[in-house]
Amino acid sequence: MKQNDKVIELTANAYFESYKCLMDSHISVWDKNRESYSVFFVPAITTAAFSCELAIKSMIQKESETIPKTHDLNKLFYQLNKNTRKEIIKNYYCL
């Protein structure tokens, strides 16, 4: 993998770290006032989606050396090879 090829993976990780910070802030606010979501909730979910999209694109890039243009997580998931999809599903159910 070339140095530039790692940019997508690093960006996915950055979005994931941002998601964790935003969710921590949301939970802190929500614990005090459970009547409504905090201003951190929607940005947290959005950054989580960006992180997932880029993580999958990074895996696709490693497998096929292409970077899909779509933002559809389902379509991206099915562009991964079958063994990768099985591994993701297996790890999901082990959580």
Short mmCIF file of C-alpha atoms in Angstrom, two decimals:
data_model
loop_
_atom_site.label_atom_id
_atom_site.label_comp_id
_atom_site.label_asym_id
_atom_site.label_seq_id
_atom_site.Cartn_x
_atom_site.Cartn_y
_atom_site.Cartn_z
CA MET A 1 0.00 0.00 0.00
CA LYS A 2 1.38 3.39 -1.00
CA GLN A 3 1.57 6.21 1.56
CA ASN A 4 -1.37 8.07 -0.05
CA ASP A 5 -3.50 4.91 0.06
CA LYS A 6 -3.59 5.14 3.85
CA VAL A 7 -5.36 8.53 3.81
CA ILE A 8 -8.85 6.99 3.64
CA GLU A 9 -8.14 4.63 6.54
CA LEU A 10 -6.65 7.42 8.68
CA THR A 11 -9.61 9.69 7.92
CA ALA A 12 -12.04 6.90 8.89
CA ASN A 13 -10.21 6.57 12.20
CA ALA A 14 -10.31 10.34 12.75
CA TYR A 15 -14.08 10.38 12.20
CA PHE A 16 -14.44 7.44 14.59
CA GLU A 17 -12.49 9.26 17.31
CA SER A 18 -14.68 12.34 16.73
CA TYR A 19 -17.78 10.15 17.06
CA LYS A 20 -16.56 8.84 20.42
CA CYS A 21 -15.92 12.37 21.73
CA LEU A 22 -19.32 13.59 20.55
CA MET A 23 -21.12 10.59 22.07
CA ASP A 24 -19.31 11.08 25.38
CA SER A 25 -20.48 14.71 25.36
CA HIS A 26 -24.02 13.67 24.42
CA ILE A 27 -24.19 11.09 27.21
CA SER A 28 -22.87 13.60 29.73
CA VAL A 29 -25.59 16.11 28.81
CA TRP A 30 -28.30 13.47 28.43
CA ASP A 31 -27.59 12.03 31.87
CA LYS A 32 -28.62 15.39 33.32
CA ASN A 33 -31.70 15.93 31.13
CA ARG A 34 -33.25 12.80 29.67
CA GLU A 35 -36.18 14.65 28.14
CA SER A 36 -34.40 15.52 24.90
CA TYR A 37 -31.34 14.69 22.87
CA SER A 38 -28.34 16.96 23.21
CA VAL A 39 -26.86 19.04 20.38
CA PHE A 40 -24.09 16.42 20.18
CA PHE A 41 -26.33 13.51 19.15
CA VAL A 42 -26.90 14.18 15.43
CA PRO A 43 -23.26 15.17 14.74
CA ALA A 44 -22.16 11.98 16.55
CA ILE A 45 -24.34 9.76 14.37
CA THR A 46 -23.24 11.64 11.23
CA THR A 47 -19.55 11.21 12.01
CA ALA A 48 -20.15 7.52 12.77
CA ALA A 49 -21.70 7.11 9.31
CA PHE A 50 -18.75 8.91 7.70
CA SER A 51 -16.37 6.66 9.61
CA CYS A 52 -18.18 3.51 8.44
CA GLU A 53 -18.25 4.70 4.84
CA LEU A 54 -14.55 5.49 4.78
CA ALA A 55 -13.57 2.31 6.62
CA ILE A 56 -15.42 0.19 4.05
CA LYS A 57 -13.93 2.21 1.18
CA SER A 58 -10.48 1.64 2.67
CA MET A 59 -11.09 -2.12 2.73
CA ILE A 60 -12.37 -2.06 -0.86
CA GLN A 61 -9.31 -0.09 -1.90
CA LYS A 62 -7.04 -2.71 -0.31
CA GLU A 63 -8.91 -5.55 -2.05
CA SER A 64 -9.41 -4.08 -5.51
CA GLU A 65 -7.29 -0.91 -5.70
CA THR A 66 -10.41 1.10 -6.57
CA ILE A 67 -12.31 3.68 -4.56
CA PRO A 68 -16.09 3.61 -5.06
CA LYS A 69 -17.93 6.90 -5.51
CA THR A 70 -21.16 5.86 -3.77
CA HIS A 71 -22.09 6.83 -0.22
CA ASP A 72 -24.58 3.95 0.14
CA LEU A 73 -23.26 1.75 2.97
CA ASN A 74 -25.18 -1.30 1.77
CA LYS A 75 -23.78 -1.01 -1.77
CA LEU A 76 -20.30 -0.48 -0.37
CA PHE A 77 -20.62 -3.51 1.90
CA TYR A 78 -21.52 -5.74 -1.04
CA GLN A 79 -18.49 -4.52 -2.99
CA LEU A 80 -16.27 -6.21 -0.39
CA ASN A 81 -15.24 -9.76 -1.14
CA LYS A 82 -17.37 -12.47 0.43
CA ASN A 83 -14.79 -13.52 3.04
CA THR A 84 -14.40 -9.93 4.25
CA ARG A 85 -18.19 -9.58 4.57
CA LYS A 86 -18.37 -12.82 6.54
CA GLU A 87 -15.60 -11.65 8.87
CA ILE A 88 -17.36 -8.33 9.50
CA ILE A 89 -20.65 -10.10 10.26
CA LYS A 90 -18.91 -12.61 12.53
CA ASN A 91 -17.17 -9.82 14.47
CA TYR A 92 -20.43 -7.87 14.74
CA TYR A 93 -22.22 -10.78 16.38
CA CYS A 94 -19.29 -11.36 18.77
CA LEU A 95 -19.67 -7.88 20.30
#
